[in-house]
mmCIF file of the C-alpha atoms, coordinates in Angstrom:
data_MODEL
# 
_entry.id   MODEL 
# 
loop_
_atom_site.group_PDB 
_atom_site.id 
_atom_site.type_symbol 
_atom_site.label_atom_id 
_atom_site.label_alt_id 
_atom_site.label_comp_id 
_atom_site.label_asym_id 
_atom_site.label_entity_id 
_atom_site.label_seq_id 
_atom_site.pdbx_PDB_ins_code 
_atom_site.Cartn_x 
_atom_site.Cartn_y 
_atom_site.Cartn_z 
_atom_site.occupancy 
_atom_site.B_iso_or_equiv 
_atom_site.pdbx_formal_charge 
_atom_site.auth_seq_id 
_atom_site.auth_comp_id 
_atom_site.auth_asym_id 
_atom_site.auth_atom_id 
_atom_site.pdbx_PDB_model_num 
ATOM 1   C CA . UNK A 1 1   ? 14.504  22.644 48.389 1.00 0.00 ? 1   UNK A CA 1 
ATOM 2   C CA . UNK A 1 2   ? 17.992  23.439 47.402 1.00 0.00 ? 2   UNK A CA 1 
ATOM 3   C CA . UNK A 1 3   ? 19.169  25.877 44.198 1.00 0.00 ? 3   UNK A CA 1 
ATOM 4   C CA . UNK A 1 4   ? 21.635  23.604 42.862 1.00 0.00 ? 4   UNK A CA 1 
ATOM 5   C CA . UNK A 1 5   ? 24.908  25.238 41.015 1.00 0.00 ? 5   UNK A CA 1 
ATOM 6   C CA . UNK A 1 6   ? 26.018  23.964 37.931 1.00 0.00 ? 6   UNK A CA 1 
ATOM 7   C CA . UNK A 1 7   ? 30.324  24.570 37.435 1.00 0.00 ? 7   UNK A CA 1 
ATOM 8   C CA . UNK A 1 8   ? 31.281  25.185 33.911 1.00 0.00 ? 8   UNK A CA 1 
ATOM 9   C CA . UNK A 1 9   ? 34.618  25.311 32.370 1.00 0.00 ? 9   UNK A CA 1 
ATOM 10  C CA . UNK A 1 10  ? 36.148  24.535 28.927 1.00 0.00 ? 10  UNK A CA 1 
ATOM 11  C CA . UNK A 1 11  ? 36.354  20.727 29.892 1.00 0.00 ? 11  UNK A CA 1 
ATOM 12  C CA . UNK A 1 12  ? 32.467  20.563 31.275 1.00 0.00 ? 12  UNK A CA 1 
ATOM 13  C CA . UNK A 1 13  ? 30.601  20.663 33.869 1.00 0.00 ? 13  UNK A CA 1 
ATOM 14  C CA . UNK A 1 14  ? 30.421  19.906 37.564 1.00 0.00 ? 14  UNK A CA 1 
ATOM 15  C CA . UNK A 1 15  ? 27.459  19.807 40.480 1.00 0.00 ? 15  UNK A CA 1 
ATOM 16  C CA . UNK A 1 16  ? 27.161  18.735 43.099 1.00 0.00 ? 16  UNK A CA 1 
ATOM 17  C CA . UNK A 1 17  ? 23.378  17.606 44.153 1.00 0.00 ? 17  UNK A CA 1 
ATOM 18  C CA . UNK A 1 18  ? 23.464  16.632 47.779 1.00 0.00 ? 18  UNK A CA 1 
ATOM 19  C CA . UNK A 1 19  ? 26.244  16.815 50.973 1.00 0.00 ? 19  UNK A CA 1 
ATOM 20  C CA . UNK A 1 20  ? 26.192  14.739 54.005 1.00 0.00 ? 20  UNK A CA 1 
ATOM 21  C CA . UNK A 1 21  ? 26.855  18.457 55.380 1.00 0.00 ? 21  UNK A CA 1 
ATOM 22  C CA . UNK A 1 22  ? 23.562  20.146 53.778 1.00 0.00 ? 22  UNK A CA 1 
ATOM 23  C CA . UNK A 1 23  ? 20.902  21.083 56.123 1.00 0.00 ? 23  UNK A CA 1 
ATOM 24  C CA . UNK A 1 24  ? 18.424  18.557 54.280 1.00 0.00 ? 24  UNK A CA 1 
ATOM 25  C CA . UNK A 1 25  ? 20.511  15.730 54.815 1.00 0.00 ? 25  UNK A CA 1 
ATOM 26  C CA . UNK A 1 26  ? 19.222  12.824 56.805 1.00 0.00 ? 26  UNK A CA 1 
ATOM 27  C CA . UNK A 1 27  ? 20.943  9.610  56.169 1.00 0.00 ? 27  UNK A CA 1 
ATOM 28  C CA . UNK A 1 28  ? 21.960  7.569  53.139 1.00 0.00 ? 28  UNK A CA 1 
ATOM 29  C CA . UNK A 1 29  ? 20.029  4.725  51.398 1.00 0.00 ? 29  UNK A CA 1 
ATOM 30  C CA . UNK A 1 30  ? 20.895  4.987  48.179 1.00 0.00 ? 30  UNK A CA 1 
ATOM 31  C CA . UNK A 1 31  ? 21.162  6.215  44.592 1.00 0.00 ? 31  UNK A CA 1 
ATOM 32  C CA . UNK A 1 32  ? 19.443  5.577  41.519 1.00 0.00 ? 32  UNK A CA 1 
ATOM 33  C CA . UNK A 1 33  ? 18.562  7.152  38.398 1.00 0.00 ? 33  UNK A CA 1 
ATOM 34  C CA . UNK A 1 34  ? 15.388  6.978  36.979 1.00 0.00 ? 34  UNK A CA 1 
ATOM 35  C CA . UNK A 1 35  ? 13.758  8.375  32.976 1.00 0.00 ? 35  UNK A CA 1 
ATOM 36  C CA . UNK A 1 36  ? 10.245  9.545  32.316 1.00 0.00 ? 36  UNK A CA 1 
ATOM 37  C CA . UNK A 1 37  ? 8.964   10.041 29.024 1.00 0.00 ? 37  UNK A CA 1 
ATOM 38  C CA . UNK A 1 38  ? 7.753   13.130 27.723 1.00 0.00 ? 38  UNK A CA 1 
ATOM 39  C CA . UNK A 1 39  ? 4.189   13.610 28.490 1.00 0.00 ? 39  UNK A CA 1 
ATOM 40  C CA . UNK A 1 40  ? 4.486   10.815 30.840 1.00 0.00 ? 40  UNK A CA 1 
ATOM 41  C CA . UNK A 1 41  ? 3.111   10.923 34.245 1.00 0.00 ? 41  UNK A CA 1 
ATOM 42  C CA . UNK A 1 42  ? 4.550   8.321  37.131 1.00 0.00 ? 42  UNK A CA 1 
ATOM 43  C CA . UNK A 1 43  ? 2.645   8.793  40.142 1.00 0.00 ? 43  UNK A CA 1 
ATOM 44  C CA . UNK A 1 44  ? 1.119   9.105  42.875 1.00 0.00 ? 44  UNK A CA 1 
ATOM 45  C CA . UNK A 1 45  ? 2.938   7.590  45.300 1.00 0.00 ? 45  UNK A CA 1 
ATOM 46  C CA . UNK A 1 46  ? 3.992   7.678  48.849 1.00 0.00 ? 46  UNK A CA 1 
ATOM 47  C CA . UNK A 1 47  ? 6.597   6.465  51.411 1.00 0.00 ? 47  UNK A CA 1 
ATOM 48  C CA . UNK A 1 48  ? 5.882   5.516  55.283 1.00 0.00 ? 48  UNK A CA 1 
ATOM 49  C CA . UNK A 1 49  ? 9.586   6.006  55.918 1.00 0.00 ? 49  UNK A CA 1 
ATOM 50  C CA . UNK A 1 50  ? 11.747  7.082  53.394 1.00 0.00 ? 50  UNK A CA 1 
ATOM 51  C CA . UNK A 1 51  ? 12.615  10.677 52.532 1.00 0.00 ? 51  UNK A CA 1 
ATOM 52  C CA . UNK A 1 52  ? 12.730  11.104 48.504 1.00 0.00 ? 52  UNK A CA 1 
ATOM 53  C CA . UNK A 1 53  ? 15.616  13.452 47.747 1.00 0.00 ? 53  UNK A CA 1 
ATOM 54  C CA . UNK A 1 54  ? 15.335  14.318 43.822 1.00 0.00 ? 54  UNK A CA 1 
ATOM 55  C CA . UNK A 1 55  ? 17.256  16.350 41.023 1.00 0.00 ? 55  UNK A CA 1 
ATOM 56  C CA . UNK A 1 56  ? 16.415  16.133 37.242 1.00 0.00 ? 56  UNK A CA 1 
ATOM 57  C CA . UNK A 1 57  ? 19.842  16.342 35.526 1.00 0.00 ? 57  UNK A CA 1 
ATOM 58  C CA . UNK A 1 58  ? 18.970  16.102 31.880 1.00 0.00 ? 58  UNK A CA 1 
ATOM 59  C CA . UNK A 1 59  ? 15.418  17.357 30.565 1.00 0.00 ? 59  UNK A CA 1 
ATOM 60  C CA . UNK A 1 60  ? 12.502  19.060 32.375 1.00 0.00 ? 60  UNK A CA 1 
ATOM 61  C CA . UNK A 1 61  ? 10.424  17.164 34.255 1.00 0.00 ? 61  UNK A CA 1 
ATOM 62  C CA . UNK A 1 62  ? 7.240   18.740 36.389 1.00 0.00 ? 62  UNK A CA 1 
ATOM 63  C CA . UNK A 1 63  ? 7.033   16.910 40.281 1.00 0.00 ? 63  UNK A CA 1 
ATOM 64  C CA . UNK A 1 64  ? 3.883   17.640 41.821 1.00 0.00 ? 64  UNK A CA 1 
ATOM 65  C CA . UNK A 1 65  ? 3.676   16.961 45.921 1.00 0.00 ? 65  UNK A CA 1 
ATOM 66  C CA . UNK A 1 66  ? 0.414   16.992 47.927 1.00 0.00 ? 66  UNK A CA 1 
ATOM 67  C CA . UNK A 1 67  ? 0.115   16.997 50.961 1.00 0.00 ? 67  UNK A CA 1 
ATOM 68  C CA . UNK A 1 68  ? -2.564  14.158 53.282 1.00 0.00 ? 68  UNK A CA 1 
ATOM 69  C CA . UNK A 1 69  ? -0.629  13.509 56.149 1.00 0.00 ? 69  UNK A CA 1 
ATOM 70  C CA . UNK A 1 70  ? -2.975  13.746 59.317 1.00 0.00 ? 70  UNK A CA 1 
ATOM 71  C CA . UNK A 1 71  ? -1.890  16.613 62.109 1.00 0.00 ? 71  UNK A CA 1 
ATOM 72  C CA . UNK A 1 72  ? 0.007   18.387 59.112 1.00 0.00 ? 72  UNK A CA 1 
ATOM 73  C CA . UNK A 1 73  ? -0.349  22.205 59.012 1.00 0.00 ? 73  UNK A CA 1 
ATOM 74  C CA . UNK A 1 74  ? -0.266  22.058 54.922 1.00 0.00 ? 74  UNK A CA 1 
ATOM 75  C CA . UNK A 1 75  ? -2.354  18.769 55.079 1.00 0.00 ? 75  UNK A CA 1 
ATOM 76  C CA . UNK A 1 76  ? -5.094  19.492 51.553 1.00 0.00 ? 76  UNK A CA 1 
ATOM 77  C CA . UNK A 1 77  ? -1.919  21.528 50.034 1.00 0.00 ? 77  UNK A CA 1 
ATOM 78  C CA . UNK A 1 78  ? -0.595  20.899 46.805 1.00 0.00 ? 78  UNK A CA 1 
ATOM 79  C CA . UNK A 1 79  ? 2.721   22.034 44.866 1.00 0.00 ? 79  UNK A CA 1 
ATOM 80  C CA . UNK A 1 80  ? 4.331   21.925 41.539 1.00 0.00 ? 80  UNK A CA 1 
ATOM 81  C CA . UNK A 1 81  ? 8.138   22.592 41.088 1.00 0.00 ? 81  UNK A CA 1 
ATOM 82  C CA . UNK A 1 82  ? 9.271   22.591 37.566 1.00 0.00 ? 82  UNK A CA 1 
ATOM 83  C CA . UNK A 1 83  ? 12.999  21.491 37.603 1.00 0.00 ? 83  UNK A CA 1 
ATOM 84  C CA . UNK A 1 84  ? 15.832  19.889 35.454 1.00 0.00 ? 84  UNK A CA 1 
ATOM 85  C CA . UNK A 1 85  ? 18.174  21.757 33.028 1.00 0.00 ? 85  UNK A CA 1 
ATOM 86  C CA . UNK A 1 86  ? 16.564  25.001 33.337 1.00 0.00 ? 86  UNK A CA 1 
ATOM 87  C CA . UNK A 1 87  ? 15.960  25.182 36.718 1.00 0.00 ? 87  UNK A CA 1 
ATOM 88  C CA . UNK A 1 88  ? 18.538  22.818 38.949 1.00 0.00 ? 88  UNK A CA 1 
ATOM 89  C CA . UNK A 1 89  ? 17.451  22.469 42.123 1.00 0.00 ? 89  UNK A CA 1 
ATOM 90  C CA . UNK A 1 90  ? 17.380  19.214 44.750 1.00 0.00 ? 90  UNK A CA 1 
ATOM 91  C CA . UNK A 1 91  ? 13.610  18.438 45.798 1.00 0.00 ? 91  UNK A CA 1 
ATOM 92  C CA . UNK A 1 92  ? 13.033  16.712 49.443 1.00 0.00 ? 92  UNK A CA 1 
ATOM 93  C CA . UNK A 1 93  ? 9.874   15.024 49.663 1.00 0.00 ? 93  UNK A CA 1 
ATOM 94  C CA . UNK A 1 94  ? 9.336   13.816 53.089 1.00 0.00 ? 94  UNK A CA 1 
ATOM 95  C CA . UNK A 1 95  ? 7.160   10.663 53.923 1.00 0.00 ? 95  UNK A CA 1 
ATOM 96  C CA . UNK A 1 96  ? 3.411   10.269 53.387 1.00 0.00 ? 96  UNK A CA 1 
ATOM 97  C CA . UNK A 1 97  ? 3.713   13.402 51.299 1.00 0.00 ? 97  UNK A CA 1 
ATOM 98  C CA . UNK A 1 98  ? 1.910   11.763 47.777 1.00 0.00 ? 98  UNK A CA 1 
ATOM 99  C CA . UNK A 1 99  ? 4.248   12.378 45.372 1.00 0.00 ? 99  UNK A CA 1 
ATOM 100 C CA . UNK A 1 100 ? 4.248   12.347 41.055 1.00 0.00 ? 100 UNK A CA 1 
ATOM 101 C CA . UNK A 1 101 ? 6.472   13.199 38.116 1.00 0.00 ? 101 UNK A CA 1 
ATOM 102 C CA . UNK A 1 102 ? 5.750   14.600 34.720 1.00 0.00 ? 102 UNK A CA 1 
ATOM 103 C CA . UNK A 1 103 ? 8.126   14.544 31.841 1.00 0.00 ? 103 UNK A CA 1 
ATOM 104 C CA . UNK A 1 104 ? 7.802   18.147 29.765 1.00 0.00 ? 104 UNK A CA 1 
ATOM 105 C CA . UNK A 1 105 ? 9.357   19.039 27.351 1.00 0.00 ? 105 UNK A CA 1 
ATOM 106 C CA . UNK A 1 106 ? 10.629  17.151 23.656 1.00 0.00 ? 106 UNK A CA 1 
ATOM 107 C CA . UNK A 1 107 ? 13.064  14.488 25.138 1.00 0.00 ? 107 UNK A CA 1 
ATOM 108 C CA . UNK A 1 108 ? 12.955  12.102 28.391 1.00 0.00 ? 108 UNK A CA 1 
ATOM 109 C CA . UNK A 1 109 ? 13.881  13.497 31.825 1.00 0.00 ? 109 UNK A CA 1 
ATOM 110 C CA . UNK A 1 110 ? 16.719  12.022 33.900 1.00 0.00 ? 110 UNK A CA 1 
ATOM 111 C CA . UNK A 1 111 ? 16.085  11.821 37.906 1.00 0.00 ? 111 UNK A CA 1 
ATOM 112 C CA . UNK A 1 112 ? 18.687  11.158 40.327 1.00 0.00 ? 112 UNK A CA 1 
ATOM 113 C CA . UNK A 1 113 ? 17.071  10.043 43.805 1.00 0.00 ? 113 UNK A CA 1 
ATOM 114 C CA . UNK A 1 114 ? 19.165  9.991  46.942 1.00 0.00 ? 114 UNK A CA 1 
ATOM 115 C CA . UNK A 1 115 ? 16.437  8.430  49.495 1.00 0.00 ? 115 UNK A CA 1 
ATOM 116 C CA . UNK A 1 116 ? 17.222  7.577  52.777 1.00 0.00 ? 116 UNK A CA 1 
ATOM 117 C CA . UNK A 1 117 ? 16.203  3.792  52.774 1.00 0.00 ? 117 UNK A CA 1 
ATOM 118 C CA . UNK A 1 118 ? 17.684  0.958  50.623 1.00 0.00 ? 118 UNK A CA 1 
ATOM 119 C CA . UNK A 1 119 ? 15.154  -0.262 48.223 1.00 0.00 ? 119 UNK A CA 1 
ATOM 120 C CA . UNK A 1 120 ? 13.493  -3.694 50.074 1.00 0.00 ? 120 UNK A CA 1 
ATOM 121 C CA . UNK A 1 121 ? 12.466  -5.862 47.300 1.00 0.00 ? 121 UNK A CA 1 
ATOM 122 C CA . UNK A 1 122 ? 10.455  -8.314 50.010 1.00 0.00 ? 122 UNK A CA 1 
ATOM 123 C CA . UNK A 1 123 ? 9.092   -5.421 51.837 1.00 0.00 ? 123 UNK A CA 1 
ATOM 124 C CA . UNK A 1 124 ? 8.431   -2.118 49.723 1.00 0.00 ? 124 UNK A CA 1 
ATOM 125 C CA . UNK A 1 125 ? 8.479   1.060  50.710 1.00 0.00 ? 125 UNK A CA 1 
ATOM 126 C CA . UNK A 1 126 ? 6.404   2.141  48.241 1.00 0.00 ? 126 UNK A CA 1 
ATOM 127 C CA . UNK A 1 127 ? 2.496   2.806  48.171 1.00 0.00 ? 127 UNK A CA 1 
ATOM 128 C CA . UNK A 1 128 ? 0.536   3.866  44.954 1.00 0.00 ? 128 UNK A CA 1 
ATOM 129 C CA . UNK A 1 129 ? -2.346  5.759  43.909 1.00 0.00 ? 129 UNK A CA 1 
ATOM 130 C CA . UNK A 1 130 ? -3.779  6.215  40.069 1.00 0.00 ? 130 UNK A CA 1 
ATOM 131 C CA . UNK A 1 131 ? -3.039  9.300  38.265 1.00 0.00 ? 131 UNK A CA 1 
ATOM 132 C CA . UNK A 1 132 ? -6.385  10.613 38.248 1.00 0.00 ? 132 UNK A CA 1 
ATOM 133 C CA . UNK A 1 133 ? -7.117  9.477  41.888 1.00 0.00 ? 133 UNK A CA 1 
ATOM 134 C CA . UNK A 1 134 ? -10.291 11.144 42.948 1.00 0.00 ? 134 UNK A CA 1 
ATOM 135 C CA . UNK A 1 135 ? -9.243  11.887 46.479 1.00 0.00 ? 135 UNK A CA 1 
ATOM 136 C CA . UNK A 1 136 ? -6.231  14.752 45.130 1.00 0.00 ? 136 UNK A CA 1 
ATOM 137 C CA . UNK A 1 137 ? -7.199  17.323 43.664 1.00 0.00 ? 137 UNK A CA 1 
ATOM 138 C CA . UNK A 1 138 ? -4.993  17.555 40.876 1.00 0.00 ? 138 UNK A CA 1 
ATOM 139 C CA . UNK A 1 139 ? -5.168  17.716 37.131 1.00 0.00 ? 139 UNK A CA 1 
ATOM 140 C CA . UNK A 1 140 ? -2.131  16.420 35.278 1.00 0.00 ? 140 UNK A CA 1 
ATOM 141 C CA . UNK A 1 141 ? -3.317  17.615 31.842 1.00 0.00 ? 141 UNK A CA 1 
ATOM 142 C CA . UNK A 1 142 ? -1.312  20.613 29.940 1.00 0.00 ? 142 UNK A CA 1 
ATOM 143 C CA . UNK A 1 143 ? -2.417  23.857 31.218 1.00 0.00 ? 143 UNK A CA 1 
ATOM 144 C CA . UNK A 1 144 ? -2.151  26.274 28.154 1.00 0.00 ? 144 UNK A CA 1 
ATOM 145 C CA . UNK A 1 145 ? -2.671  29.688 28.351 1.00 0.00 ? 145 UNK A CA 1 
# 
């Protein structure tokens, strides 16, 4: 993960999210921008190959990782990282890590992803699992208290 720094000055804003010279850089696939409705949850879902690289520039959204690779040392782990507006930071999620996205808050989230791989509309990259998959041991309900 990577604290990102927001510039301000009397005309705006600047920051910058990720460097080909930042440790956590890999390679570039490309860039998209992606919404998630408040209360919404997208996920889970998992790579083979590419490596997720994500920042919530508008709103708070909550991303939730777990962990089932085999051989991995935090295999059974999960993690939450609440990040956007109040809390800027650049998120790596490497492949086979299972992977969701909460919007919090009053108005939509806005996530930038840098992955490493183009997007391959024949052959996707992408592998899903329901919400409340049995498997993860997650609840994505509002924890109050």
């Amino acid at each position: 993960m990577k604290k990102l720094r927001p510039i301000p000055d009397e005309r705006g804003m600047v920051m910058e999210i990720l460097r080909s010279d930042d440790a956590l850089f890999e390679k570039f696939g490309q860039v998209y921008l992606s919404t998630v409705y408040p209360g919404v949850v997208k996920g889970w879902h998992y790579h083979k190959v590419q490596t997720d690289h994500f920042a919530i520039i508008r709103g708070m959204a909550k991303v939730v990782v777990y962990d089932d690779r085999e051989g991995s040392p935090t295999r059974g782990e999960l993690a939450e990282f609440f990040i956007g507006e109040q809390n800027p930071v650049l998120l790596k999620i490497p492949p086979m890590v299972l992977h969701g996205v909460k919007g919090v808050g009053a108005e939509p989230a806005y996530m930038i992803n840098c992955p490493t791989e183009p997007y391959n509309a024949e052959h996707p990259d992408e592998f899903r699992r329901p919400p409340d998959d049995p498997a993860i041991p997650y609840d994505w309900k509002l924890k109050e208290g």
